[in-house]
C-alpha positions as CSV (number, residue, x, y, z in Angstrom):
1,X,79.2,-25.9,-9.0
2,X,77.3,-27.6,-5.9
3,X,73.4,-27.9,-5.6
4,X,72.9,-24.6,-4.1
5,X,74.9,-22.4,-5.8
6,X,73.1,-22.7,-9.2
7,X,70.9,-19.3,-9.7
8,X,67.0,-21.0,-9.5
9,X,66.8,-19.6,-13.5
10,X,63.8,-22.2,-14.2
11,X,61.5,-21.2,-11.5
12,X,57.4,-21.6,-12.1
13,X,55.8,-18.3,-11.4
14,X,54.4,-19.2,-8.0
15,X,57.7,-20.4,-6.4
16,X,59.2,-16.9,-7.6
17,X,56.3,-15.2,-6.1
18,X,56.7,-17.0,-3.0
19,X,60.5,-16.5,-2.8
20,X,59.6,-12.4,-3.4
21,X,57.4,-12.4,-0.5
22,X,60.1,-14.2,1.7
23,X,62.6,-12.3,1.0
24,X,60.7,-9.5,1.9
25,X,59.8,-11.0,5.2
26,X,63.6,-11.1,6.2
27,X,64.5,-7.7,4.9
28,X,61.6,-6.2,7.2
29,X,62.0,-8.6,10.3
30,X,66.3,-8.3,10.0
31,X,65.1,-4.1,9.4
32,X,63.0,-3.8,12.7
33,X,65.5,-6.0,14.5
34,X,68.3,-3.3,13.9
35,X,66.3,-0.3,14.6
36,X,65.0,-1.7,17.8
37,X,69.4,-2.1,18.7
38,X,69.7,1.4,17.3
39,X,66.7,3.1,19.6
40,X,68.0,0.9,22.8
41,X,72.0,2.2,22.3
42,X,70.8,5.6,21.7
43,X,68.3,5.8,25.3
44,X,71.5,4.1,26.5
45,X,73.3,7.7,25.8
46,X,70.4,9.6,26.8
47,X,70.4,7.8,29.9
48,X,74.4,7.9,30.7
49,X,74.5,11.3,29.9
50,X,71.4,12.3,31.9
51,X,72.6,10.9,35.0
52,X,76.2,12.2,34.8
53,X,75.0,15.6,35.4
């Protein structure tokens, strides 16, 4: 196995806290990134379909 694909097993307390909190940053920013894609496709409908009538 290479250098980055060993688990981090013998990690001090703060480095797993700080790896926690990152990971958590990513899930939320990569979360808000899809919903903001979801609510612009879906005013996209809205929008089409309006304006067809």
């Amino acid at each position: 196995m290479k250098g980055n694909e060993y688990p981090n097993l013998y990690a001090g307390f703060f480095d797993k806290i700080r790896k926690l909190f990152t990971g958590f940053g990513g899930m939320i920013e990569i979360s808000k990134i899809q919903w903001k894609r979801l609510e612009d496709g879906l005013l996209e409908i809205i929008k089409a379909s309006y304006f067809r009538l």
